[in-house]
Short mmCIF file of C-alpha atoms in Angstrom, two decimals:
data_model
loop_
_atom_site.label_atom_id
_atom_site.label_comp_id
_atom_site.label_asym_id
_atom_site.label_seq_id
_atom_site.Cartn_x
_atom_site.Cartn_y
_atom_site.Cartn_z
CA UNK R 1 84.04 67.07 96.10
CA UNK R 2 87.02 68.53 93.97
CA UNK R 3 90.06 67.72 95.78
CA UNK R 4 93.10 70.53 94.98
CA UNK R 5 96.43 69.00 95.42
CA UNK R 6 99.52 71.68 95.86
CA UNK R 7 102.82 70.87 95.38
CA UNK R 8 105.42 71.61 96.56
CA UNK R 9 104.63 71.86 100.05
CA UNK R 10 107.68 74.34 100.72
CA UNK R 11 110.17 76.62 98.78
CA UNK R 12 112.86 78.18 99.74
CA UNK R 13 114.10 80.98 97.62
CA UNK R 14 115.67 84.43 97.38
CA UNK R 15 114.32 87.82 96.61
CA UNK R 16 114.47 87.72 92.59
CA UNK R 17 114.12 84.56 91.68
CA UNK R 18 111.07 83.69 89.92
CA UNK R 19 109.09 80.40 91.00
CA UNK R 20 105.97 78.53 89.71
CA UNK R 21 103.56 76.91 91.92
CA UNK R 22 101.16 74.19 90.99
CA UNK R 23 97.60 73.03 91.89
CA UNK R 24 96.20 70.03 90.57
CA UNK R 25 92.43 68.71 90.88
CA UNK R 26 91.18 65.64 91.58
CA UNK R 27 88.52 66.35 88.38
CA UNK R 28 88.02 69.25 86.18
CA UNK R 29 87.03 72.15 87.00
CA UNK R 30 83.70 74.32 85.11
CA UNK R 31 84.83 76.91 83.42
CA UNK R 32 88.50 77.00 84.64
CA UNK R 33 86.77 78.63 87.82
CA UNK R 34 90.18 78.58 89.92
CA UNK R 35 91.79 81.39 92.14
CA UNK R 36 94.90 81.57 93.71
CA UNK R 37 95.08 83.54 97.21
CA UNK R 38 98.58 84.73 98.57
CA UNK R 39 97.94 84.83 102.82
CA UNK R 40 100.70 86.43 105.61
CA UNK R 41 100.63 85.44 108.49
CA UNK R 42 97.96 86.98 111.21
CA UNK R 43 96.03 88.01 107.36
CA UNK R 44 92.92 87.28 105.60
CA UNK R 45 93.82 85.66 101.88
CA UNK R 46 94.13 88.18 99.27
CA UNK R 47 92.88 87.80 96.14
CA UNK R 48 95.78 87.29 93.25
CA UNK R 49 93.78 85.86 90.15
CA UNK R 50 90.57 84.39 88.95
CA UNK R 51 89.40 82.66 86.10
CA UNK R 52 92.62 80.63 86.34
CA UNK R 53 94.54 83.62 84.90
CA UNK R 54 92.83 86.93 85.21
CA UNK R 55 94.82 89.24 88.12
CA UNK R 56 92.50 90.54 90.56
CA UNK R 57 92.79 94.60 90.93
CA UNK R 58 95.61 95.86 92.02
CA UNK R 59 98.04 92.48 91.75
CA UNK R 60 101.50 93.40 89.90
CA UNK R 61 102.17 91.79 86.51
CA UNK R 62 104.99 90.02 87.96
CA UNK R 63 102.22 87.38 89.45
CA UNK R 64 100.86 85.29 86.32
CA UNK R 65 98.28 82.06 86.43
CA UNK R 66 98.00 80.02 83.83
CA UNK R 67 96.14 76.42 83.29
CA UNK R 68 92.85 74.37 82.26
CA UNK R 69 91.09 71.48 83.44
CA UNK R 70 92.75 69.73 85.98
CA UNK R 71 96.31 71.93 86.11
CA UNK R 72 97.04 74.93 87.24
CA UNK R 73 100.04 77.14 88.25
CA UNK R 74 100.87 80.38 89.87
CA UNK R 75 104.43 82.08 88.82
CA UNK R 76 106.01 84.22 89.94
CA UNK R 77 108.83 86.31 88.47
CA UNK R 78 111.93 88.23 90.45
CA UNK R 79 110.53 87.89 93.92
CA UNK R 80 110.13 90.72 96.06
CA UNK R 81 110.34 90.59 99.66
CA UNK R 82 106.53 91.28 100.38
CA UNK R 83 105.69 88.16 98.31
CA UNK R 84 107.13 85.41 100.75
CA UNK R 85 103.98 83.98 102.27
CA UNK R 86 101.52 80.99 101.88
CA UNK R 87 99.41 80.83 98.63
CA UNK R 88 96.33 79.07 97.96
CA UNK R 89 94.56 77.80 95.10
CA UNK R 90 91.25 77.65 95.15
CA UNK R 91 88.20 76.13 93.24
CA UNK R 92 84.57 77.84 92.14
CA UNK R 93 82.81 75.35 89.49
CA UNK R 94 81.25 72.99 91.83
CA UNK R 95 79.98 72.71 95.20
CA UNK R 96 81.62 72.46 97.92
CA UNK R 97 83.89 75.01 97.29
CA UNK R 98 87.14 73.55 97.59
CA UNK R 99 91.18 75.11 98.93
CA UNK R 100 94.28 73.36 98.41
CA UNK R 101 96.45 72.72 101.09
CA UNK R 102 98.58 75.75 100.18
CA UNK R 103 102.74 76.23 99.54
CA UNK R 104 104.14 78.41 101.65
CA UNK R 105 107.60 80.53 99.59
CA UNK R 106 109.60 81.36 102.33
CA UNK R 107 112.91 82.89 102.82
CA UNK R 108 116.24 81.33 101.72
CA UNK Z 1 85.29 100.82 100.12
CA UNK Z 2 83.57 97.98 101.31
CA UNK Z 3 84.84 96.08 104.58
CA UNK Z 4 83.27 92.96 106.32
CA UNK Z 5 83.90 92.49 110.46
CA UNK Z 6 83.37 89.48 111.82
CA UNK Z 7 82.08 89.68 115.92
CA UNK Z 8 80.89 86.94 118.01
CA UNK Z 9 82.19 84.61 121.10
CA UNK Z 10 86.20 84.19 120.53
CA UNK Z 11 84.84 80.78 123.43
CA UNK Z 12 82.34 78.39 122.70
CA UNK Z 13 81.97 75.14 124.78
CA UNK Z 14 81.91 71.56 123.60
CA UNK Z 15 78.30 70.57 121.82
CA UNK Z 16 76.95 73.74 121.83
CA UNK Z 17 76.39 76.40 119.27
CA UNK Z 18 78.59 78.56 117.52
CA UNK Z 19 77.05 82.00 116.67
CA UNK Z 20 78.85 84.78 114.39
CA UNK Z 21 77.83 87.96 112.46
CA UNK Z 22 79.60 89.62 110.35
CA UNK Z 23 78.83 93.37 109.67
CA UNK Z 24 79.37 94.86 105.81
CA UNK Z 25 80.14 98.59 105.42
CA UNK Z 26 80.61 100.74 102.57
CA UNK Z 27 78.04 99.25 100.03
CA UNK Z 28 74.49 97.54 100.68
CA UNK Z 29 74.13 94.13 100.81
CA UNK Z 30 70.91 93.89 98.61
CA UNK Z 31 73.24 95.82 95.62
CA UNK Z 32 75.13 93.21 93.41
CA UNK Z 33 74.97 89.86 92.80
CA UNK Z 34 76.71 88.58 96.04
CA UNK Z 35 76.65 85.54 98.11
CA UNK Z 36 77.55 86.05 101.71
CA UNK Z 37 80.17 83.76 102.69
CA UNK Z 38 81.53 81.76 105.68
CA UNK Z 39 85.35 80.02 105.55
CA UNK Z 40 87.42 78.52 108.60
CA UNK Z 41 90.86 77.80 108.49
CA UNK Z 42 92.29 75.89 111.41
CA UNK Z 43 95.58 73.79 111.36
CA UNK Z 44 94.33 70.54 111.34
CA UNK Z 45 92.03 71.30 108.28
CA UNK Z 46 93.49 74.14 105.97
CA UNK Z 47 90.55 76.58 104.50
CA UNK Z 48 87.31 75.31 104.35
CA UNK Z 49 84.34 77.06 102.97
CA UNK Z 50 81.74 76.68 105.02
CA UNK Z 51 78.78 78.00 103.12
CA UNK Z 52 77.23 81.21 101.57
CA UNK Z 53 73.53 82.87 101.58
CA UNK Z 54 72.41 85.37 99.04
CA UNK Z 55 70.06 88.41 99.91
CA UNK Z 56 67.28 86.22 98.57
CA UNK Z 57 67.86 83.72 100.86
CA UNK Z 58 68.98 81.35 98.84
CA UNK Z 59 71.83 79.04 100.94
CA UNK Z 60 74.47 76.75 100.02
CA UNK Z 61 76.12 74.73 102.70
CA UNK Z 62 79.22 72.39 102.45
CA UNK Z 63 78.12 68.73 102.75
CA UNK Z 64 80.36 67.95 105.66
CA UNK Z 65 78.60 70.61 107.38
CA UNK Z 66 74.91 71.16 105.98
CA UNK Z 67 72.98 69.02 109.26
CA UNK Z 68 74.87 71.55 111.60
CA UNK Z 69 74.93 75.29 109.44
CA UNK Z 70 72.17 77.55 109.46
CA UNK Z 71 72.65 81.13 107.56
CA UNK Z 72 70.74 84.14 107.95
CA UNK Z 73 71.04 87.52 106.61
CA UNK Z 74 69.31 91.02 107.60
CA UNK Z 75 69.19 93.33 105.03
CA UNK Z 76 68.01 96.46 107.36
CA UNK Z 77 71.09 95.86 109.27
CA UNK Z 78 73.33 94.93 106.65
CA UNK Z 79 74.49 92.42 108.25
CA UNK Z 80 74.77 88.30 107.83
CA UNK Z 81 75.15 85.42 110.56
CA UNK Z 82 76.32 81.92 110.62
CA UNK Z 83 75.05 79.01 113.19
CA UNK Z 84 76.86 76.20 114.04
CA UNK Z 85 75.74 73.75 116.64
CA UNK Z 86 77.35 70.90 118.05
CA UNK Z 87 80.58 72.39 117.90
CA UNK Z 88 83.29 70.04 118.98
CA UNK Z 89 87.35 70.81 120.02
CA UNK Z 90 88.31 70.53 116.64
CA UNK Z 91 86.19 73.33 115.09
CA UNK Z 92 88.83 75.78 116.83
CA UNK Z 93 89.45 77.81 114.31
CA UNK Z 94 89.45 81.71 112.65
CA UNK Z 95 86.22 82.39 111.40
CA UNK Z 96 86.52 84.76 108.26
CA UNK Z 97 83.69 86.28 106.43
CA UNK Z 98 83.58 87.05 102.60
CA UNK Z 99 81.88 88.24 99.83
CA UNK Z 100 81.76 85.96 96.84
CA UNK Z 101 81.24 87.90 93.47
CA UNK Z 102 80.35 85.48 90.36
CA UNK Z 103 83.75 84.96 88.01
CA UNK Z 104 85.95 86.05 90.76
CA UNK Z 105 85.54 84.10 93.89
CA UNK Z 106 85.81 85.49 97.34
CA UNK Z 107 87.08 88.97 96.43
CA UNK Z 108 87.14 90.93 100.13
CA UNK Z 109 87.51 88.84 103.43
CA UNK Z 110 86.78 90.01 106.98
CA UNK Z 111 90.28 90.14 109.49
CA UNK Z 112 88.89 86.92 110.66
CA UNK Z 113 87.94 86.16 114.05
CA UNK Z 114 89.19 83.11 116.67
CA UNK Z 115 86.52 80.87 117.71
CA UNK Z 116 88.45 78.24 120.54
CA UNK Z 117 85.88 75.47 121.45
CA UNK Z 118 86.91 74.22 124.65
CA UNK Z 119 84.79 73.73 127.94
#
């Protein structure tokens, strides 16, 4: 079983700062076949990006993934106040399908 | 568009089985190259994916899980279902259905539904 590590566990930041999250696994993964979920709370994950890079329909260009093999990261640039929430990487090659433990952005 | 809803028992007791369905609307099942997912997130244990069945049939099931999991699907009702027995306390957790489409992971997600086990 992959194993996706998160870090950090927390960030606390302001609306329009930009911020990069990172996912690491425990071996590589086929085919860079990661994806990065943003949840709110009382919400379903939503989709942000597949393929380690490729925005899912309808995700702003201010959300960016980039990363092979073992790292990943999600970044973010100039915040906006809708994207405060937990986000999830999330790993396709192999089975069992596999979630990090998530960061959650929050509010500064 | 298409939606999933998850229904079943939001209270299951202690060693018995855990039964869910979750309807799709807006699209046929049998169209695509889908597998029918189940994922829990609780507290204790983050998201886990559960398992997935494709029209066909064909079933995956997490390790952790597969001696517990059965998956079913029914075309003619466009509908899928997930099994689990010998539930214990700490499978309390919201039960969210999903539909896995090859090179992009679990693209649309049911609301999710609370599942407490608990006598």
């Amino acid at each position: 079983e992959i194993v996706l590590t998160q870090s950090p566990g927390t960030l606390s930041l302001s609306p329009g700062e930009s911020v990069t999250l990172s996912c690491r696994a425990s071996q590589t993964i086929s085919n860079n076949y990661l994806a990065w979920f943003q949840q709110k709370p009382g919400q379903a994950p939503r989709l942000l990006m597949s393929i380690a890079s490729s925005r899912a329909t309808g995700i702003p260009d201010r959300f960016g993934g980039s990363g092979s093999g073992t790292d990943f990261t999600l970044t973010i640039t100039r915040l906006e106040p809708e994207d405060f929430a937990v986000y999830y990487c999330q790993q396709y090659g192999s089975s069992p399908w596999t979630f990090g433990q998530g960061t959650k952005v929050e509010v500064k | 568009q298409v939606q999933l809803q998850e229904s079943g028992p939001g209270l299951v007791k202690p060693s018995q089985t855990l039964s869910l369905t979750c309807t799709v609307s807006g699209a046929s099942m049998s169209s695509g190259s889908y597998y029918w997912t189940w994922i829990r997130q609780s507290a204790g244990k983050g998201l886990e994916w559960i398992g997935h069945i494709h029209v066909s049939g064909t079933t995956d099931y997490n390790s952790s899980l597969k001696s517990r999991v059965t998956m079913s699907v029914d075309t003619s009702k466009n509908q899928f279902s997930l099994n689990l027995s010998s539930v214990t306390a700490a499978e309390t957790a919201v039960y969210y259905c999903a539909r896995w489409t090859p090179r992009r992971s679990f693209v649309i997600w049911g609301q999710g539904t609370l599942v407490t086990v608990s006598s």
